[in-house]
Short mmCIF file of C-alpha atoms in Angstrom, two decimals:
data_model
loop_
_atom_site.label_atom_id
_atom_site.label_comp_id
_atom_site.label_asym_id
_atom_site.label_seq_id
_atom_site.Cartn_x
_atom_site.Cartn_y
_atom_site.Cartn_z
CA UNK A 1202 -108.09 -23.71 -129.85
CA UNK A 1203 -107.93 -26.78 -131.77
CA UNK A 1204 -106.35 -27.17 -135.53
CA UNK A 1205 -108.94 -28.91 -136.89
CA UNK A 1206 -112.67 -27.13 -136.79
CA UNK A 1207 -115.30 -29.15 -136.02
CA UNK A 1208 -119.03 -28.11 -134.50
CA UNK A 1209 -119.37 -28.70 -130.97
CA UNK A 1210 -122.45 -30.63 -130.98
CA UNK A 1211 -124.66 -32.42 -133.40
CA UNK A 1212 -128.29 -33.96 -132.76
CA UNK A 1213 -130.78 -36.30 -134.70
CA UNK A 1214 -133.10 -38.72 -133.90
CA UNK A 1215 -132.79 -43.13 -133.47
CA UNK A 1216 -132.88 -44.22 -136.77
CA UNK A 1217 -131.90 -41.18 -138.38
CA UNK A 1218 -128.76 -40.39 -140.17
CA UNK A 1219 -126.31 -37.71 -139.09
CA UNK A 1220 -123.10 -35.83 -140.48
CA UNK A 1221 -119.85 -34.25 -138.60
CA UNK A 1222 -118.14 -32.28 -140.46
CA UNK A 1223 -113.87 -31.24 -139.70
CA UNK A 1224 -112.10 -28.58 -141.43
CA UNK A 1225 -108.56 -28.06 -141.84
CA UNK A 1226 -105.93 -27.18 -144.12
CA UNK A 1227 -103.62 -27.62 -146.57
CA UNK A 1228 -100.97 -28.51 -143.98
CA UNK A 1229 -103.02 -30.96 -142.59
CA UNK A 1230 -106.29 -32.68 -144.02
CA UNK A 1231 -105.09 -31.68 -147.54
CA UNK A 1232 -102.17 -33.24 -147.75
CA UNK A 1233 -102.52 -36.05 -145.13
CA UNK A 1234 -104.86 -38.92 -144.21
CA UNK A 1235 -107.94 -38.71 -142.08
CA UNK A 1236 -109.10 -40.79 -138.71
CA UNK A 1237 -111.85 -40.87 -137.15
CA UNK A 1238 -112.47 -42.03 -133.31
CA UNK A 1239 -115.56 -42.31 -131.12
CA UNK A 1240 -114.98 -41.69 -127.55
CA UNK A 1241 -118.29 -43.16 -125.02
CA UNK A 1242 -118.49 -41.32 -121.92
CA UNK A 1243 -115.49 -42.37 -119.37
CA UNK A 1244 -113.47 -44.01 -121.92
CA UNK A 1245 -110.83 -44.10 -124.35
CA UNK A 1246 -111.21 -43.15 -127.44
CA UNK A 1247 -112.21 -45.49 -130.10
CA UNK A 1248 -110.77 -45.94 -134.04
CA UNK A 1249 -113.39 -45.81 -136.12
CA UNK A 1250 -112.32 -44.67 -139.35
CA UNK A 1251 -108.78 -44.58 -140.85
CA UNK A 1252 -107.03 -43.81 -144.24
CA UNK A 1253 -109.86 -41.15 -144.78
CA UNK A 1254 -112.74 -43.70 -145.33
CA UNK A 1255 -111.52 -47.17 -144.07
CA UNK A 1256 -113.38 -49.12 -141.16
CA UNK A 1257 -111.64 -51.21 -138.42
CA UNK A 1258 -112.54 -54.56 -138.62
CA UNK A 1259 -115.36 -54.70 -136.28
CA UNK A 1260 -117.02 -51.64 -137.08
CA UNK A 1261 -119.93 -51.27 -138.34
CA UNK A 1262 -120.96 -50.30 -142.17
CA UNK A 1263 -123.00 -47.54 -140.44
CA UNK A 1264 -120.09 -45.33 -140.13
CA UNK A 1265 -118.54 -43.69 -142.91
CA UNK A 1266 -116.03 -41.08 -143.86
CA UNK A 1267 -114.66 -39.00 -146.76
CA UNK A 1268 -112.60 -36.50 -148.06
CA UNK A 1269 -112.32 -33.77 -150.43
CA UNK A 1270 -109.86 -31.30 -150.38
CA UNK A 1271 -109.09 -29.29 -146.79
CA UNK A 1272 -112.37 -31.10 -144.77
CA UNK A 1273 -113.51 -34.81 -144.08
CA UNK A 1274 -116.93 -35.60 -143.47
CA UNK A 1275 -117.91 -38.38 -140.62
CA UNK A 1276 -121.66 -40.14 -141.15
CA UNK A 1277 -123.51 -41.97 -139.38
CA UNK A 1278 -126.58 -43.85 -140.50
CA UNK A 1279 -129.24 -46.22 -138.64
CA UNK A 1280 -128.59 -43.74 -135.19
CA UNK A 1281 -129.16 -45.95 -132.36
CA UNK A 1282 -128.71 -44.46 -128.35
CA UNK A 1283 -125.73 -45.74 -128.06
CA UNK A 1284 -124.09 -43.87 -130.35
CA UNK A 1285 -124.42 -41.16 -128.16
CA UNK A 1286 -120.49 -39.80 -127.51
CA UNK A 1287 -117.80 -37.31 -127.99
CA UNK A 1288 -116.52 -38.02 -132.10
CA UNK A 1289 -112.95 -36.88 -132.55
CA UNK A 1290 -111.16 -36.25 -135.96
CA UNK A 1291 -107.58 -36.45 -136.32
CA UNK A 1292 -104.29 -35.83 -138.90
CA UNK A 1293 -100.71 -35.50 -139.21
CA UNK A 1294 -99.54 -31.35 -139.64
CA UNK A 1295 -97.02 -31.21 -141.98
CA UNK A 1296 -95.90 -27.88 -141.19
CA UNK A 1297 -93.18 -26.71 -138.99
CA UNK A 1298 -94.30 -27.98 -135.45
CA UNK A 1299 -95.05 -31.01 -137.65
CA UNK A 1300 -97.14 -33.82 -135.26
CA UNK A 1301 -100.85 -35.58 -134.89
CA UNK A 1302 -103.67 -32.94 -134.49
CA UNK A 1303 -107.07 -33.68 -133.60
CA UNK A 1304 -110.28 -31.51 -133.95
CA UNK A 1305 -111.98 -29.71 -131.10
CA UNK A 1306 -114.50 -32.81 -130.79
CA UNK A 1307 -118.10 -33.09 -131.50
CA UNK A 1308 -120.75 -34.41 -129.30
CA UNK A 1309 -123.35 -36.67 -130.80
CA UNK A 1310 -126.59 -36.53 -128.93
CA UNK A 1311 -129.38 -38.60 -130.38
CA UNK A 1312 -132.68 -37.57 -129.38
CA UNK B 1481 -105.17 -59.35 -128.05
CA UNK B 1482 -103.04 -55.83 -128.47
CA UNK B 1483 -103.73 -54.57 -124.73
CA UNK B 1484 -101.91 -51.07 -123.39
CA UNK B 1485 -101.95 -50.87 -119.81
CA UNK B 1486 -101.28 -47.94 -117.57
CA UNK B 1487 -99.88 -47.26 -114.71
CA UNK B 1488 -102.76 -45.78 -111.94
CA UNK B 1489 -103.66 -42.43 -111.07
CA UNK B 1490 -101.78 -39.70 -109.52
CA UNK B 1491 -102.00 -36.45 -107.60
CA UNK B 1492 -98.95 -34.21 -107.62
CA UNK B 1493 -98.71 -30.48 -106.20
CA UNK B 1494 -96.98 -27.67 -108.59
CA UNK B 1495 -93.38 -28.01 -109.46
CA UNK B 1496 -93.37 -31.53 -109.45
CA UNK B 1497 -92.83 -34.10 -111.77
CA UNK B 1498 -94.98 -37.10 -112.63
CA UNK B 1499 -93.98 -40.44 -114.88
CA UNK B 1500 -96.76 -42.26 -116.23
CA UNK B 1501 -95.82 -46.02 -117.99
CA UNK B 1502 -97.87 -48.08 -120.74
CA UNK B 1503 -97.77 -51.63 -120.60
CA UNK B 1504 -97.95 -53.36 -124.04
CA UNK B 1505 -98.78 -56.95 -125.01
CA UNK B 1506 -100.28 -58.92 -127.51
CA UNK B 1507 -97.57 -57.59 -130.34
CA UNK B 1508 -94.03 -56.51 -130.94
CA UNK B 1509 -93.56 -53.77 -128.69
CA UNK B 1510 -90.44 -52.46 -131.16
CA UNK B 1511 -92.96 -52.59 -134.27
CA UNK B 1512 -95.20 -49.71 -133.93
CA UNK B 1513 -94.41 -45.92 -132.64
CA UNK B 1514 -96.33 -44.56 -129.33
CA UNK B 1515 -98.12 -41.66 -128.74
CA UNK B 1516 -99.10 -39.84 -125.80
CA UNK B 1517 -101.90 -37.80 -125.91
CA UNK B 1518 -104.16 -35.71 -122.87
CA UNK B 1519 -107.28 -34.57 -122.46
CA UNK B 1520 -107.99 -32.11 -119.88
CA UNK B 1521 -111.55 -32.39 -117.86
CA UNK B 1522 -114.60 -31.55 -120.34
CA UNK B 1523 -112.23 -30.57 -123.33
CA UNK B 1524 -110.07 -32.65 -126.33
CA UNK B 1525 -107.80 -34.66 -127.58
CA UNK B 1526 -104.05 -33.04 -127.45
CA UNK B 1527 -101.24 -34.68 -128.64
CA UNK B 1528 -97.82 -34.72 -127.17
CA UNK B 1529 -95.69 -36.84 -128.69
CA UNK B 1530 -94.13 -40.11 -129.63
CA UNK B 1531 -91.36 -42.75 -129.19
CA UNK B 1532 -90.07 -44.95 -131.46
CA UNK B 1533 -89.22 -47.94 -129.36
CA UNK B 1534 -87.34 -49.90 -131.44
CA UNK B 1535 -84.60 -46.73 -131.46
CA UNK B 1536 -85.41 -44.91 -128.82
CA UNK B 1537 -85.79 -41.84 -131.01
CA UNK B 1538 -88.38 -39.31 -129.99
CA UNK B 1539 -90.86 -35.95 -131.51
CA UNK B 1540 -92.54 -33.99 -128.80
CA UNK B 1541 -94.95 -31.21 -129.70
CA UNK B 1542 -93.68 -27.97 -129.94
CA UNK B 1543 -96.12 -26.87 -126.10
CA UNK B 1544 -93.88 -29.63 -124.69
CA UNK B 1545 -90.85 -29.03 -125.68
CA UNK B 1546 -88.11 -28.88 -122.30
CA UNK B 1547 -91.29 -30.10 -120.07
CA UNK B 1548 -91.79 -33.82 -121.49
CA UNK B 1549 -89.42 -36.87 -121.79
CA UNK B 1550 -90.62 -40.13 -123.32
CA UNK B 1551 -88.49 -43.48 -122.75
CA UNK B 1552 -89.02 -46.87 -122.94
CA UNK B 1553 -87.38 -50.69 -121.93
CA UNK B 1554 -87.64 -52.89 -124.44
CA UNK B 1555 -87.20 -55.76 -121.78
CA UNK B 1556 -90.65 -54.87 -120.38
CA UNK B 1557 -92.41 -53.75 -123.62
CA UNK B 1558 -93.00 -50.35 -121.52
CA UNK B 1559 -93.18 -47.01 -122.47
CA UNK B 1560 -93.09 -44.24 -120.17
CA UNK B 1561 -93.93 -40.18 -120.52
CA UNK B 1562 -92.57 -38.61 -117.32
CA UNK B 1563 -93.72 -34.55 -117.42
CA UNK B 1564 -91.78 -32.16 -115.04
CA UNK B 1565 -92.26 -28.28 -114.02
CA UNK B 1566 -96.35 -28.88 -113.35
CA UNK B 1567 -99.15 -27.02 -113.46
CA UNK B 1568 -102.58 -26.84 -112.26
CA UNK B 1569 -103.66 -26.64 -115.86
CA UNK B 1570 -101.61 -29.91 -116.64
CA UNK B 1571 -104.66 -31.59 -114.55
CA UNK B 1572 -105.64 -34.57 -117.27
CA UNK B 1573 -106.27 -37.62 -118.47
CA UNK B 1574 -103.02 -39.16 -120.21
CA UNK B 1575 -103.35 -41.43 -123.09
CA UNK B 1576 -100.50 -43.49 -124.36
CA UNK B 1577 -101.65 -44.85 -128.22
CA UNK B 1578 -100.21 -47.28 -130.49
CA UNK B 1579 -99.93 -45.95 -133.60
CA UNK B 1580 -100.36 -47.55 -137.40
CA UNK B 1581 -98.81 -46.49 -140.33
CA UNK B 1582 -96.41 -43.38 -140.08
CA UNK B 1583 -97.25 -39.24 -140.17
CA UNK B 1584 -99.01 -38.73 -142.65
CA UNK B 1585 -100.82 -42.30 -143.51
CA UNK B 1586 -100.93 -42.61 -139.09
CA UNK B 1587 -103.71 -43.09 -136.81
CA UNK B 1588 -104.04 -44.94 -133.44
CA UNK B 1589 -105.76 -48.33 -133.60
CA UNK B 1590 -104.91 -49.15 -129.61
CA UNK B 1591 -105.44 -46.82 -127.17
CA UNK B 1592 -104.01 -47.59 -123.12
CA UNK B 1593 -107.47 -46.72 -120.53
CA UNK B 1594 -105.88 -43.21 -119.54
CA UNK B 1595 -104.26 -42.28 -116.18
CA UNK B 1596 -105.67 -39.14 -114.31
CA UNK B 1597 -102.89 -37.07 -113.15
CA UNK B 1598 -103.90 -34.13 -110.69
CA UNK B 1599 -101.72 -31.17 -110.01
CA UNK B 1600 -102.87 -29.34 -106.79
CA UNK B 1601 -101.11 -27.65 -104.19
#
């Protein structure tokens, strides 16, 4: 069972715009920064998002993220098929077994 | 270009030990923690732990703690996560990551392609 909640599966059609949410606590997201990553099928993952809402150099403005208190919030506008993927959040746990945890994963299916 | 290569896959029977490296080039090897993190077949990310190569000092998640050793030589910019005592459900993908930033303003910009290690007797 992962630290961070996150649903297991999101769906939307091309064009269309789509949300993941990740919930954690305040050990973790409420305290800490937020990061994204997209991981294709067979691959590593991806950064897509860092410092809550910040984009790699590279990525598109299509992909957004935010904050606001214990969750963080990954969009994703202008769906195209090959966005299609596994999308992973991740934080630093501040509490005793301090260390990176990531959410459960969510998989992005577009229609 | 930042580039984390790892070492191929492996199949191991229980009780054994396995030692995976990372490769880095492209940057300071010394400049930036690693991470190691798994994901089992059809589930998520885990983390592990990290080195900090420029000391050699280490954090390992509290599952890991006794089973996992992370090293590293400078010399080669390599980092290594070597995993003893294992078990079928240690059957995964290993990660090594660079990481940005530190705890609590971290995240992994530079991820290595994965190594499959399979544990079966």
């Amino acid at each position: 069972q992962s630290v961070l909640t996150q649903p297991p599966s999101v769906s939307a059609a091309p064009g269309q715009k789509v949300t993941i949410s990740c919930s954690g606590s305040s050990s973790n997201i409420g305290n800490n920064y937020v990061s994204w990553y997209q991981q294709l099928p067979g691959t590593a993952p991806k950064l897509l998002i860092y410092d809550n809402n910040k984009r790699p150099s590279g990525i598109p403005d299509r992909f957004s993220g935010s904050k606001s208190g214990t969750s963080a919030t990954l969009g994703i506008t202008g769906l195209q098929t090959g966005d299609e993927a596994d999308y992973y959040c991740g934080t630093w746990d501040s509490s005793l077994s301090a260390g990176q945890v990531f959410g459960g994963g969510t998989k992005l299916t577009v229609l | 270009q930042v580039q984390l290569v790892q070492s191929g896959a492996e199949v191991k029977k229980p009780g054994a030990s396995v030692k995976v490296s990372c490769k880095a080039s492209g940057y300071t090897f010394t400049g930036y923690y690693m991470h190691w993190v798994r994901q089992a077949p059809g589930q998520g990310l885990e983390w592990m732990g990290r080195i900090n190569p420029n000391s050699g000092g280490t954090n390992y998640a509290q599952k890991f703690q006794g089973r996992v050793t992370m090293t590293r030589d400078t010399s080669i910019s390599t980092a290594y996560m070597e995993l003893s005592r294992l078990r079928s459900d240690d059957t995964a993908v290993y990660y090594c990551a660079r990481a940005k930033g530190l705890d609590r303003r971290g995240y992994f910009d530079y991820w290595g392609q994965g190594t499959l290690v399979t544990v079966s007797s």
